[in-house]
Coordinates of C-alpha atoms and ligand atoms in Angstrom, one line a residue:
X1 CA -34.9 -64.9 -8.8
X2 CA -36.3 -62.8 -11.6
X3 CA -37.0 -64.0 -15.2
X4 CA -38.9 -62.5 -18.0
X5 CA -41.5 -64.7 -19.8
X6 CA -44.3 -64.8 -22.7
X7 CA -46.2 -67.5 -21.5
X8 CA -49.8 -65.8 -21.3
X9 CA -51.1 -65.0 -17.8
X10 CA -54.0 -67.4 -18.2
X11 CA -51.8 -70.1 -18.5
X12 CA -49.4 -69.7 -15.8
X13 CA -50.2 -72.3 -13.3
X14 CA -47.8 -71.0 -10.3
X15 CA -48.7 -69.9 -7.2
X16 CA -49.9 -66.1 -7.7
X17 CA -50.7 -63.7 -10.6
X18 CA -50.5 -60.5 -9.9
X19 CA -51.7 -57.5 -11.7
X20 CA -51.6 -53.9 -10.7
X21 CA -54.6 -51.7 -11.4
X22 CA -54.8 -47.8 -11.4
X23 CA -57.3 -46.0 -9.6
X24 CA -60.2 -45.7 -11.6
X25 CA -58.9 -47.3 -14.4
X26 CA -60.5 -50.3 -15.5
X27 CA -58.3 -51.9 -18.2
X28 CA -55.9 -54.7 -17.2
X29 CA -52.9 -55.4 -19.2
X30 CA -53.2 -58.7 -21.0
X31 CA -56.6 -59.5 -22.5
X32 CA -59.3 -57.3 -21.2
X33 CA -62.4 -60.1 -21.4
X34 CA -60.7 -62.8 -19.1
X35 CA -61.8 -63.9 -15.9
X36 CA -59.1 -61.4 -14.2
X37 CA -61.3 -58.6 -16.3
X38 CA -64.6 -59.6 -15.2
X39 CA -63.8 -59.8 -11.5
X40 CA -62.1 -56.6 -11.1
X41 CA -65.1 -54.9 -12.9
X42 CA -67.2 -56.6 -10.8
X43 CA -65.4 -55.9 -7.6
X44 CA -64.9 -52.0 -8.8
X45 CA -68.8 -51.6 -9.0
X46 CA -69.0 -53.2 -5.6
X47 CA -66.6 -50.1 -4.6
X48 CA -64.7 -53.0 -2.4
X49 CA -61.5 -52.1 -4.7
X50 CA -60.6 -49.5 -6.5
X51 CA -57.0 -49.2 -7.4
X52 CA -55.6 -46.9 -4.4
X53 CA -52.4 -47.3 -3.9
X54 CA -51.0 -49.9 -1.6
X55 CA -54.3 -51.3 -2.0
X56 CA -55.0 -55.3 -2.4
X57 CA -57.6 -57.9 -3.4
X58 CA -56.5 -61.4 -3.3
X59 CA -58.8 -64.5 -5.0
X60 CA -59.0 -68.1 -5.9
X61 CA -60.3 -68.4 -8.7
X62 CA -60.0 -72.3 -9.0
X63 CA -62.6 -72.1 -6.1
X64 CA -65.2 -70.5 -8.0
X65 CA -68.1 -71.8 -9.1
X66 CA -68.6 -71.1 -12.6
X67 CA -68.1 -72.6 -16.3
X68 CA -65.2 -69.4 -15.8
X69 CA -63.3 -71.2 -13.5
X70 CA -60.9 -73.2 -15.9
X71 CA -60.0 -69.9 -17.4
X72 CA -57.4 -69.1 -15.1
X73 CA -54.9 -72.0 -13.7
X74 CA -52.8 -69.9 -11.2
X75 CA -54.1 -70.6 -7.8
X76 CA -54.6 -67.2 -6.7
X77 CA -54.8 -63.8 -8.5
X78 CA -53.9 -60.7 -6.8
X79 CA -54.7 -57.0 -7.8
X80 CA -52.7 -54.3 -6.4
X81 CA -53.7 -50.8 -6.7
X82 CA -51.3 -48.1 -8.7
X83 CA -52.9 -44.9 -6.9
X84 CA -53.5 -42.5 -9.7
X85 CA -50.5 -41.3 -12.0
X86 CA -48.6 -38.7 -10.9
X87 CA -46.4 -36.3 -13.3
X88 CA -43.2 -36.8 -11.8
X89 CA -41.3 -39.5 -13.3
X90 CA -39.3 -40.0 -9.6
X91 CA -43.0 -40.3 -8.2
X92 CA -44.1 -42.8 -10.7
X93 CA -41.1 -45.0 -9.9
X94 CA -41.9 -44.9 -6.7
X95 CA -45.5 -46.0 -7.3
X96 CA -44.2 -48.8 -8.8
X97 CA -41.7 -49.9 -6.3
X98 CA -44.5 -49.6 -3.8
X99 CA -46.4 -52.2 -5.4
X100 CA -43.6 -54.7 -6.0
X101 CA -43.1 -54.7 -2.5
X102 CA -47.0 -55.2 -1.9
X103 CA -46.4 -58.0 -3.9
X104 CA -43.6 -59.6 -2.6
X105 CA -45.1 -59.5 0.8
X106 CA -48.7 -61.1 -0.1
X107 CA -47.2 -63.7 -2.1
X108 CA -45.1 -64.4 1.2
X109 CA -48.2 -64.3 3.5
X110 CA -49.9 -66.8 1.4
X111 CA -46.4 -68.7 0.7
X112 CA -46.7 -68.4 -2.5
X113 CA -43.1 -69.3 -4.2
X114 CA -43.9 -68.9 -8.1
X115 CA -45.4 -65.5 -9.1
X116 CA -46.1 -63.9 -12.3
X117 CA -46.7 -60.2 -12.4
X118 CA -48.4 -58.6 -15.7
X119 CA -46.7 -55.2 -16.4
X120 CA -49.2 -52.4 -16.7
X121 CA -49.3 -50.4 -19.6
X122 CA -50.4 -47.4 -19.4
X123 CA -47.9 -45.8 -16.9
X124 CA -46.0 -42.4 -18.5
X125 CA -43.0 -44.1 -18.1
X126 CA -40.6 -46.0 -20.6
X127 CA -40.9 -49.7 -20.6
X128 CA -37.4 -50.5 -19.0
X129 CA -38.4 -47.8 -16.1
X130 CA -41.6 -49.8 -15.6
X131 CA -39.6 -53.2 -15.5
X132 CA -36.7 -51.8 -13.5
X133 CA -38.9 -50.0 -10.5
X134 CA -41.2 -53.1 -10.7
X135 CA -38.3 -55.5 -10.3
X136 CA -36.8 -53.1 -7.8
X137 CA -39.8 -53.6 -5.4
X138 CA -40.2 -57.0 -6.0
X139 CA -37.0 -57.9 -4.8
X140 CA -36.2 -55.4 -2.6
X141 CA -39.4 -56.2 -0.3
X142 CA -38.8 -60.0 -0.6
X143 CA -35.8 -59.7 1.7
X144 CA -35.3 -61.3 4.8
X145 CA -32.1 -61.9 7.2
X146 CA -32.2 -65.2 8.9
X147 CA -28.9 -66.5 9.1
X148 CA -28.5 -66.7 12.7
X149 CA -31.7 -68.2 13.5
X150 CA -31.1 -72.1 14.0
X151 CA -34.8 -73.5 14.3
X152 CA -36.9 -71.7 12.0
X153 CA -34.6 -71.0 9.0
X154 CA -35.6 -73.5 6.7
X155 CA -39.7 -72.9 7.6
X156 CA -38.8 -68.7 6.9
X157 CA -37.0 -69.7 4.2
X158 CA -39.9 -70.8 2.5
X159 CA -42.0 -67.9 2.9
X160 CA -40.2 -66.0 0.6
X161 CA -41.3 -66.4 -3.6
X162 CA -38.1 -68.1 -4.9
X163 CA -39.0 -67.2 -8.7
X164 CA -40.8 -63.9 -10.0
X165 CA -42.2 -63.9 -13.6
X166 CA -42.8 -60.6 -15.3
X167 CA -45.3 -61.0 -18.2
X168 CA -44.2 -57.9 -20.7
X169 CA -47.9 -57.0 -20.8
X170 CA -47.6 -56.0 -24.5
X171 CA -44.4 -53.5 -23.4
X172 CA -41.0 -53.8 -26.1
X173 CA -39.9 -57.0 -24.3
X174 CA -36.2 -56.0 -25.1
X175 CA -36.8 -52.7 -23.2
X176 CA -38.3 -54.4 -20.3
X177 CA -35.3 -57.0 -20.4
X178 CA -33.0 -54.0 -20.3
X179 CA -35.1 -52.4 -17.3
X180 CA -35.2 -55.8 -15.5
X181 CA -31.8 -56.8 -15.4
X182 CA -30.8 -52.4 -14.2
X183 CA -33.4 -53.3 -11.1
X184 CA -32.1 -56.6 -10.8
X185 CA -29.0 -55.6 -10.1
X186 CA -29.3 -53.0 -8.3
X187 CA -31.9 -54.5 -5.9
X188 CA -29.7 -57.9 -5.4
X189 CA -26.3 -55.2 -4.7
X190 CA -28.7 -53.1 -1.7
X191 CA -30.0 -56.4 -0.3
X192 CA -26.3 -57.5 -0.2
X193 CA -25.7 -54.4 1.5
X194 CA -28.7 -55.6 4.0
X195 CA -27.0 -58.3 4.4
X196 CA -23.4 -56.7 5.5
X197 CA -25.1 -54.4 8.2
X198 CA -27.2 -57.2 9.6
X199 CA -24.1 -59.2 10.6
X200 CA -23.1 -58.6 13.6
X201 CA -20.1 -56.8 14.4
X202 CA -18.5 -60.3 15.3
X203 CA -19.2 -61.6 12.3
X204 CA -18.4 -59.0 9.7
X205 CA -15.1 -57.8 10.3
X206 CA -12.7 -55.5 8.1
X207 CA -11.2 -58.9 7.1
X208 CA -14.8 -60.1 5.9
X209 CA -14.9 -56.5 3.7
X210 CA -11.7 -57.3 1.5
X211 CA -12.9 -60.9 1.0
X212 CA -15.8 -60.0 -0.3
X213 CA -14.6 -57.2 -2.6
X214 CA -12.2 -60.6 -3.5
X215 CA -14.9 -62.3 -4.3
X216 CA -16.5 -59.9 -6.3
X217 CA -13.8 -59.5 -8.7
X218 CA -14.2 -62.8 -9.6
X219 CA -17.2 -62.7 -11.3
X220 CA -17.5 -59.3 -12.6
X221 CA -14.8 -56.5 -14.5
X222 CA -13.1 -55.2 -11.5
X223 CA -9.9 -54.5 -10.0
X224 CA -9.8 -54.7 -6.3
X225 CA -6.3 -54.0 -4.4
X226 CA -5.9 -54.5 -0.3
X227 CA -4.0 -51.7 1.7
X228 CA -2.9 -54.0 4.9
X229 CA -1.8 -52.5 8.2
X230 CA 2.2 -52.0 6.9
X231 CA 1.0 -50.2 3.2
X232 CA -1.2 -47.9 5.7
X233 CA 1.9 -46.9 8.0
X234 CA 4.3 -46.8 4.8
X235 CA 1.9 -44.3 3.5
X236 CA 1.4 -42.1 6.9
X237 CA -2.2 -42.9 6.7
X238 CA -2.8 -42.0 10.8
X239 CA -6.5 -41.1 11.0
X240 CA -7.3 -45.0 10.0
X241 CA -4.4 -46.1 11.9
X242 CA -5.3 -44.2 14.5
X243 CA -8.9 -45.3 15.0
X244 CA -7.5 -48.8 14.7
X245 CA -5.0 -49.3 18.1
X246 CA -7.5 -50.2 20.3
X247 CA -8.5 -52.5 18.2
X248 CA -7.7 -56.5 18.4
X249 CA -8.0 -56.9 14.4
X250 CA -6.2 -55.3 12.1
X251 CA -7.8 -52.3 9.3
X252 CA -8.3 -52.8 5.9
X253 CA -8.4 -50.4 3.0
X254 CA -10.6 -51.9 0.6
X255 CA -9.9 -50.5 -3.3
X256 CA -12.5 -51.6 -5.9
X257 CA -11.5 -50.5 -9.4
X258 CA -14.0 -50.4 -12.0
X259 CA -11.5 -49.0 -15.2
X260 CA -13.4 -48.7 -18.7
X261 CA -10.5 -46.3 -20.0
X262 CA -8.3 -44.0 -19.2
X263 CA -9.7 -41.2 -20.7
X264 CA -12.8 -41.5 -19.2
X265 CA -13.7 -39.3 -16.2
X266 CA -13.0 -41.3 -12.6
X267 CA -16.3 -41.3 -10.1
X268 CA -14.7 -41.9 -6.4
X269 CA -17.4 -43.7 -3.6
X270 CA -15.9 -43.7 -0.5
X271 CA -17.8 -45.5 2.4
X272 CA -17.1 -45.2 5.9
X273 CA -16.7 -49.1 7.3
X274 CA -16.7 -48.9 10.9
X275 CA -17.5 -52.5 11.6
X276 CA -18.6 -51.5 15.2
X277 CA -18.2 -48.4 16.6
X278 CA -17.8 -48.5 20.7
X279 CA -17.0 -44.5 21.1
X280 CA -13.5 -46.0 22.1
X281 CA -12.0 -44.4 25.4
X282 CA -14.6 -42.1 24.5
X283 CA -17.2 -44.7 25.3
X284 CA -21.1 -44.8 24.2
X285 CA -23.3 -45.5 26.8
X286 CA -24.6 -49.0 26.8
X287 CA -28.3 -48.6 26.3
X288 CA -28.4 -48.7 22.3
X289 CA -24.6 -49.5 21.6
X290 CA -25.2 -52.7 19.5
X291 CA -27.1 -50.7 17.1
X292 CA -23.4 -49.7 16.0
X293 CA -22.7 -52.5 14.3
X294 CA -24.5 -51.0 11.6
X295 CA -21.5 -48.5 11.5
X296 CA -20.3 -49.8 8.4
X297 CA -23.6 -48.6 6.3
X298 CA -21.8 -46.3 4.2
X299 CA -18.7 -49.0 3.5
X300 CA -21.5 -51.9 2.4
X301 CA -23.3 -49.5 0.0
X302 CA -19.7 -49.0 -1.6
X303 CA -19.1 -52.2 -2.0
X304 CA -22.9 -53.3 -3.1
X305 CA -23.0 -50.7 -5.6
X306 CA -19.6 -52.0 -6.7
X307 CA -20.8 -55.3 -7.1
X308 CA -23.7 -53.9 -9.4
X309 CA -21.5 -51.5 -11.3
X310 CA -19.4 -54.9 -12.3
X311 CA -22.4 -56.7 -13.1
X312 CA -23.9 -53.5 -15.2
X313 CA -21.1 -52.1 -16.8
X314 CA -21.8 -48.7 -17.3
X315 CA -20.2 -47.0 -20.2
X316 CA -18.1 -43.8 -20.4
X317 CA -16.8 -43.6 -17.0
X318 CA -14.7 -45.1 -14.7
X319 CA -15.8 -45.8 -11.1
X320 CA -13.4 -46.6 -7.9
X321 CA -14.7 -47.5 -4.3
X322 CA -12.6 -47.1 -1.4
X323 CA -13.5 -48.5 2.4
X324 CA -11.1 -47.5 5.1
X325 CA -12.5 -50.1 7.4
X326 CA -12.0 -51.2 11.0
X327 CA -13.4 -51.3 14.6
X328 CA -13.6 -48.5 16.9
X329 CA -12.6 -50.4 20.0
X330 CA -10.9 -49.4 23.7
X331 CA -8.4 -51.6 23.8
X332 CA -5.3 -50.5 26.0
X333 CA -3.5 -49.0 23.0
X334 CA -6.1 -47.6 22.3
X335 CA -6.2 -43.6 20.9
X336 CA -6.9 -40.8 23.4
X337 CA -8.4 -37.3 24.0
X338 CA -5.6 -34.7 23.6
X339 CA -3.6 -37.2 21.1
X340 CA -2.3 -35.5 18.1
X341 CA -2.7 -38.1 14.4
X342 CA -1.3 -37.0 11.4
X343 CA -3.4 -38.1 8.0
X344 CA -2.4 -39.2 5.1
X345 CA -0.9 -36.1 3.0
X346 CA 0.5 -34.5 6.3
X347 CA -2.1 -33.0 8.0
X348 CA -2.4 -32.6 11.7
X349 CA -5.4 -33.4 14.2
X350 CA -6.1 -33.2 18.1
X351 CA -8.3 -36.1 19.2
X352 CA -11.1 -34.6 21.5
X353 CA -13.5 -37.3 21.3
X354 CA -12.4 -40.9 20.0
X355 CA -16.3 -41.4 19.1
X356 CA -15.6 -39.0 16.3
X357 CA -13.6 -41.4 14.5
X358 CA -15.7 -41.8 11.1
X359 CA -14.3 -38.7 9.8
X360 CA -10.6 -40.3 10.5
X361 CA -11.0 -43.1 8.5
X362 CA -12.6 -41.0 5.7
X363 CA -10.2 -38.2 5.9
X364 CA -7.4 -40.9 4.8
X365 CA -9.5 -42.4 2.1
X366 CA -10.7 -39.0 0.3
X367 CA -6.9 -37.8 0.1
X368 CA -5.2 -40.8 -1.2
X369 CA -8.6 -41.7 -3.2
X370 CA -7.6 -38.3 -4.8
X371 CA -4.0 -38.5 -5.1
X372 CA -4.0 -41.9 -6.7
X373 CA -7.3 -41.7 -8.9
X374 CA -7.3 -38.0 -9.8
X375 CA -11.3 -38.7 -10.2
X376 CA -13.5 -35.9 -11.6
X377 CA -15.9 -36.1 -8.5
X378 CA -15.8 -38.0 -5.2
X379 CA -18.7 -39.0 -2.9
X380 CA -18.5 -40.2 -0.2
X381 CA -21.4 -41.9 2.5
X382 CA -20.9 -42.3 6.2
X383 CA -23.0 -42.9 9.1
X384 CA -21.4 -40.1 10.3
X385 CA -23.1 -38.3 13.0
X386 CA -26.2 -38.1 15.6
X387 CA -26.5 -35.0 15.0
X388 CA -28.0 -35.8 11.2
X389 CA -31.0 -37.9 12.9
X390 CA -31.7 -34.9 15.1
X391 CA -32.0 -32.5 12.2
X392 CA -33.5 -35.0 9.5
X393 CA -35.2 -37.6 10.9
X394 CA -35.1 -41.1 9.4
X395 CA -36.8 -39.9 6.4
X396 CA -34.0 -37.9 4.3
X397 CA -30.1 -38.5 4.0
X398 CA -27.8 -35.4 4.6
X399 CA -26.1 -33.9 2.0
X400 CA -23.4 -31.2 2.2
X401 CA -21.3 -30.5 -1.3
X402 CA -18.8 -27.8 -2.9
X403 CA -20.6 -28.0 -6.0
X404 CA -23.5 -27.3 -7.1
X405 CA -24.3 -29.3 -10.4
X406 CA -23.5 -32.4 -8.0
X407 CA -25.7 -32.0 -5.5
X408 CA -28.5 -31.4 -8.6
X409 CA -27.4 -34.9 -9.9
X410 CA -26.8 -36.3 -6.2
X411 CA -30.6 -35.4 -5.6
X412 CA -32.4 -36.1 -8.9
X413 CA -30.1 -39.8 -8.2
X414 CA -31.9 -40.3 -4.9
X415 CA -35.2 -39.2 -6.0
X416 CA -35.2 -41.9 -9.4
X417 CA -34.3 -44.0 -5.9
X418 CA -36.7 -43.3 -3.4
X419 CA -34.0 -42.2 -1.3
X420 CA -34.5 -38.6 -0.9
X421 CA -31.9 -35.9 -0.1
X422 CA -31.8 -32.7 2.0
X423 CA -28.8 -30.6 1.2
X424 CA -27.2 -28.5 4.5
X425 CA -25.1 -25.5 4.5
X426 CA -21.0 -25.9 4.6
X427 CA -18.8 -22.5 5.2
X428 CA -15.8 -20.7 6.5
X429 CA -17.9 -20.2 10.1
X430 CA -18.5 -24.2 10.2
X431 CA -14.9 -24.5 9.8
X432 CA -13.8 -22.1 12.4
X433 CA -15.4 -24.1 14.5
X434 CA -12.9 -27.5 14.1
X435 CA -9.8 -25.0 14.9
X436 CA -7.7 -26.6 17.0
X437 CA -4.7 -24.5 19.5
X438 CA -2.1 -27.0 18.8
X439 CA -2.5 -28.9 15.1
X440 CA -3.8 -28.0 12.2
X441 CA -7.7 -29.4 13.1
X442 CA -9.3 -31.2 15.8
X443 CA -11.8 -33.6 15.5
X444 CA -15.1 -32.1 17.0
X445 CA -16.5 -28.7 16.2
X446 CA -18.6 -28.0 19.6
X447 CA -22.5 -29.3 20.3
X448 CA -24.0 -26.9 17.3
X449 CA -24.4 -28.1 13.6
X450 CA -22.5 -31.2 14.3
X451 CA -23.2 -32.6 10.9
X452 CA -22.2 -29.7 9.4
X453 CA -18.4 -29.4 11.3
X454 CA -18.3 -33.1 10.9
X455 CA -18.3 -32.1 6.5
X456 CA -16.0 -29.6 7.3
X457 CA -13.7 -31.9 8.7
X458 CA -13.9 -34.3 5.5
X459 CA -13.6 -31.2 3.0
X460 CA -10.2 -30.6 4.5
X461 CA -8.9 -33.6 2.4
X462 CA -11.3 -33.1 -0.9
X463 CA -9.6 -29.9 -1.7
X464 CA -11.2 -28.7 -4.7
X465 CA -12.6 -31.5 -6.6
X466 CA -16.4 -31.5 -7.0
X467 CA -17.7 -33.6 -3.8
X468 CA -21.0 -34.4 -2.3
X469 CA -21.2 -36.2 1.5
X470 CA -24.3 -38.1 2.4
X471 CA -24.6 -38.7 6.1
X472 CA -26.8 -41.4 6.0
X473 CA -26.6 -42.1 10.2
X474 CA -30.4 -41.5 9.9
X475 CA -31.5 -43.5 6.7
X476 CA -29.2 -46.6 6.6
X477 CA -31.0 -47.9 9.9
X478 CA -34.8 -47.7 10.2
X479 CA -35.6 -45.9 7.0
X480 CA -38.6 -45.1 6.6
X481 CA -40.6 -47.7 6.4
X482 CA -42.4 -48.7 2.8
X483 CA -43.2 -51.7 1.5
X484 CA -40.1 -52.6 0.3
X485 CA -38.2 -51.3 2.8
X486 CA -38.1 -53.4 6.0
X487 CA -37.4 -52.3 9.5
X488 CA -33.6 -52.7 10.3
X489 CA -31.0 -51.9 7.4
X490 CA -32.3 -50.4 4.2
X491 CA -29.4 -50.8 1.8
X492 CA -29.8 -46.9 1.3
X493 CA -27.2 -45.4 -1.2
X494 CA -26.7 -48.1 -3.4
X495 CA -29.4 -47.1 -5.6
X496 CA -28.7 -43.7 -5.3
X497 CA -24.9 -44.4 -6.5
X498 CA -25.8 -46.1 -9.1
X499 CA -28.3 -43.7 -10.7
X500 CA -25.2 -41.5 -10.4
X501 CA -23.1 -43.0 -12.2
X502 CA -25.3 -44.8 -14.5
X503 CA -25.8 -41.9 -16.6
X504 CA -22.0 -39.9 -15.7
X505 CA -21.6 -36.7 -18.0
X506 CA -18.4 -34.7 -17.5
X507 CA -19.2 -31.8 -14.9
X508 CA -18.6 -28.3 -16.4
X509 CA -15.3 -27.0 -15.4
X510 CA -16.5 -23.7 -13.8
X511 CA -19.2 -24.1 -11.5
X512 CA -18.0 -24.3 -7.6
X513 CA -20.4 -23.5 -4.9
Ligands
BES1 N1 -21.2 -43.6 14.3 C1 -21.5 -42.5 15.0 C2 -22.7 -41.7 14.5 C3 -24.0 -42.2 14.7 C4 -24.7 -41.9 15.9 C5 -24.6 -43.0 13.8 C6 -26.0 -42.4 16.1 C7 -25.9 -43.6 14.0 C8 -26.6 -43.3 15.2 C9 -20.3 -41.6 15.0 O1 -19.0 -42.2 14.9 C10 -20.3 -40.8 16.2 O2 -20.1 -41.4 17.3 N2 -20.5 -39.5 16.1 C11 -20.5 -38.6 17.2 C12 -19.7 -37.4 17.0 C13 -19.4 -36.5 18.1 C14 -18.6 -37.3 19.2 C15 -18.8 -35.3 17.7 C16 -22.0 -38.2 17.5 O3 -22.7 -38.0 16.5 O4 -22.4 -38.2 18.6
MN2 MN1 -18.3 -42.8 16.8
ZN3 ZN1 -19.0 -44.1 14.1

């Protein structure tokens, strides 16, 4: 929990107070001759702390011995350096975040379950940009997943700060409300999204998707619709279909509408669900294979960033999210090399590897996500393919696009994230590559530039609105880590989406890449 107060920080008499300190920069926000003041000067001159960034210094000051003492009442003070300011606003976010996440995670070590954090003041940045990348770290690195641990859950539990404070330091405290409540809910949709991919693939299902896109629409402005098994075969969708007969459970597609008006341009987020990919008769080897439960990355950060986009209500555009969601399993029904699908809109597709299902699913979604929406630009995120980790590593997501102002608003998104992009190629020799002799495709494009022909193979179905992939196979597992950014799922894309759409302008008619 987050919640903005006045109180003054030598009052608070919780568990930490936190302030963060630029390198060589000696002024605290919040009354420059108080204890907190004195000690940092005196610990600067020492040259034991000096405001680097990730850097800490953690005190009692109840346990010092001075007429001072009585100055402060919270039990510990903790400084956190800033690192010096950097020009780039992206970078300064970032700076931020990296703190809050400092925070979070020394006020866990210590258990500390109240916290109050005095906003700098100095930072070039606006005041809700230094309360929304603040709360952004702070609750993004107090995440933890222990819901299958019996024993221990209610000790873990505790070692996470149940209430953060942010003291407005002197900032616009309407500003700062505005930034608080952007971060918080962007930061509470990406841990949800941490949340999704840590269940297993038992446990979150295509049924457990459309529940909770239910449940959702509940609470927030949003339409959400079901496309069951029969609407999917009514409507020819075969890729989804497909992917789905060797599966014991049937596939969902999962239709989030967020509708402000009709005359506003449509955003369409479509996420690849794959609850856990086997390879199918296709089969992965074992060593590694219950990392893909995490197969439904790019379907959770849909969902998530749905969730926030009902809680934020962004104005002047509309925003839909589609999951085509199942299991890719090996049952004895089950889809196989040499078959022939045909996708939703007519399309036709040899199977020649049944692990290359993620672009089936997807393929379905985009064209009747297009047909039915007719939405101005469509994104879609998928842990799609090896190949992407190969190229990128775990540090940057993939992105291939047919347009060229969206992948400028797709990167400057993920930067003002911390979720950085590296754009790829996409052309007419890629596509050659997914010819097929007897349909219209197939489903694999060879061993070379497989995250490329995998694009290919989704752009089929985009036709010529504005569209931007992320393959996020590398990112959405094992990011790289930061502070607030734990090993295991990352939430990656929420964020990103949101900064997206956040600040939608209608995209020039002319410009195609
Ligand atoms: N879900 C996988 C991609 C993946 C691989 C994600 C490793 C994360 C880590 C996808 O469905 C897949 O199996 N892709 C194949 C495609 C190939 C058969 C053309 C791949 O990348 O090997
Ligand atoms: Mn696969
Ligand atoms: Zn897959």
């Amino acid at each position: 929990m987050i919640k903005l107060t006045s109180k003054k920080p030598e009052d608070f008499t919780g568990d930490m107070l936190a302030y963060l300190v630029e390198e060589d920069n000696e002024n605290l926000a919040g009354g420059a001759d108080s204890l907190a003041s004195k000690i940092l000067y005196g610990i600067k001159e020492q040259g034991d702390f000096n405001g680097k960034s990730e850097e800490t210094f953690l005190f009692y000051p109840g346990l010092i011995a001075s007429e001072d003492k009585q100055q402060i009442k919270a039990k510990r003070i903790l400084f956190v350096g800033l690192g010096q300011q950097d020009d780039d606003v992206a970078a300064r976010m970032e700076q931020l975040r990296i703190a809050g996440g400092i925070i979070a995670q020394q006020a866990g070590k210590v258990k500390s379950e109240e916290v109050l954090v005095v906003l700098p003041k100095n930072i070039i940045l606006s005041a809700s940009e230094i309360s929304e990348s603040l709360t952004e770290g702070l609750l993004l690195g107090n995440y933890k997943f222990t819901e299958y641990k019996s024993e221990p859950k209610e000790k873990e539990k505790k070692k996470l700060v149940t209430t953060f404070y942010l003291n407005d330091g002197s900032l616009s405290a309407t500003a700062v409300r505005r930034g608080m409540n952007r971060g918080k809910f962007s930061s509470e949709a990406a841990c949800s999204a941490r949340d999704m991919a840590n269940h297993p693939g038992n446990a979150w299902t295509a049924n457990d998707f459309a529940e909770y896109a239910k449940k959702i629409t509940k609470k927030n402005r949003l339409k959400c619709k079901i496309l069951e098994k029969a609407a999917m075969k009514k409507l020819g969708m075969g890729g989804i279909l497909g992917v789905n007969q060797g599966s014991s459970l049937p596939p969902k597609m999962v239709i989030l509408e967020y509708i402000t008006n009709k005359k506003n341009p449509t955003v369409l987020l479509v996420g690849k669900g794959l609850t856990f990919d086997s390879g199918g008769i296709s089969l992965k080897p074992a060593a590694g294979m219950e990392a893909m439960k995490y197969d439904m990355c790019g379907g959770a950060a849909v969902l998530a960033a749905m969730q926030a986009v009902g809680q934020e209500e962004p104005v002047g555009v509309n925003v839909i999210g589609i999951i085509p969601t199942t299991d890719n399993m090996s049952g004895s029904n089950a889809l196989k090399p040499g078959d022939v699908i045909t996708h939703y809109g007519g399309k036709t597709s040899e199977i020649i590897n049944t692990d290359a299902e993620g672009r089936l699913i997807l393929a379905d979604a985009l064209a009747y996500g297009i047909e039915m929406f007719s939405p101005e630009a469509v994104v879609d995120l998928a842990t799609l393919t090896g190949a992407v980790i190969v190229g990128l590593g775990h540090h940057r997501t993939g992105l291939i696009s047919n347009n060229d102002i969206l992948v400028d608003r797709m990167i400057d998104a993920g930067d003002r994230a911390g979720e950085p992009l590296w754009r790829l190629p996409i052309g007419k020799e890629y596509r050659k590559q997914i010819d097929s002799t007897i349909a219209d495709i197939k489903n694999t494009g060879g061993k070379s530039a497989g995250t490329i022909t995998a694009a290919c193979y989704l752009q089929e179905f985009v036709g010529d609105v504005p569209w931007a992939h992320l393959d996020i196979a590398g990112t959405a597992w094992d990011f790289t880590e930061k502070t607030y950014i734990p090993k295991g799922p990352s939430g990656t894309g929420v964020r990103t989406l949101l900064n997206l759409v956040r600040s939608w302008k209608t995209l020039p008619m002319d410009n195609k890449a």
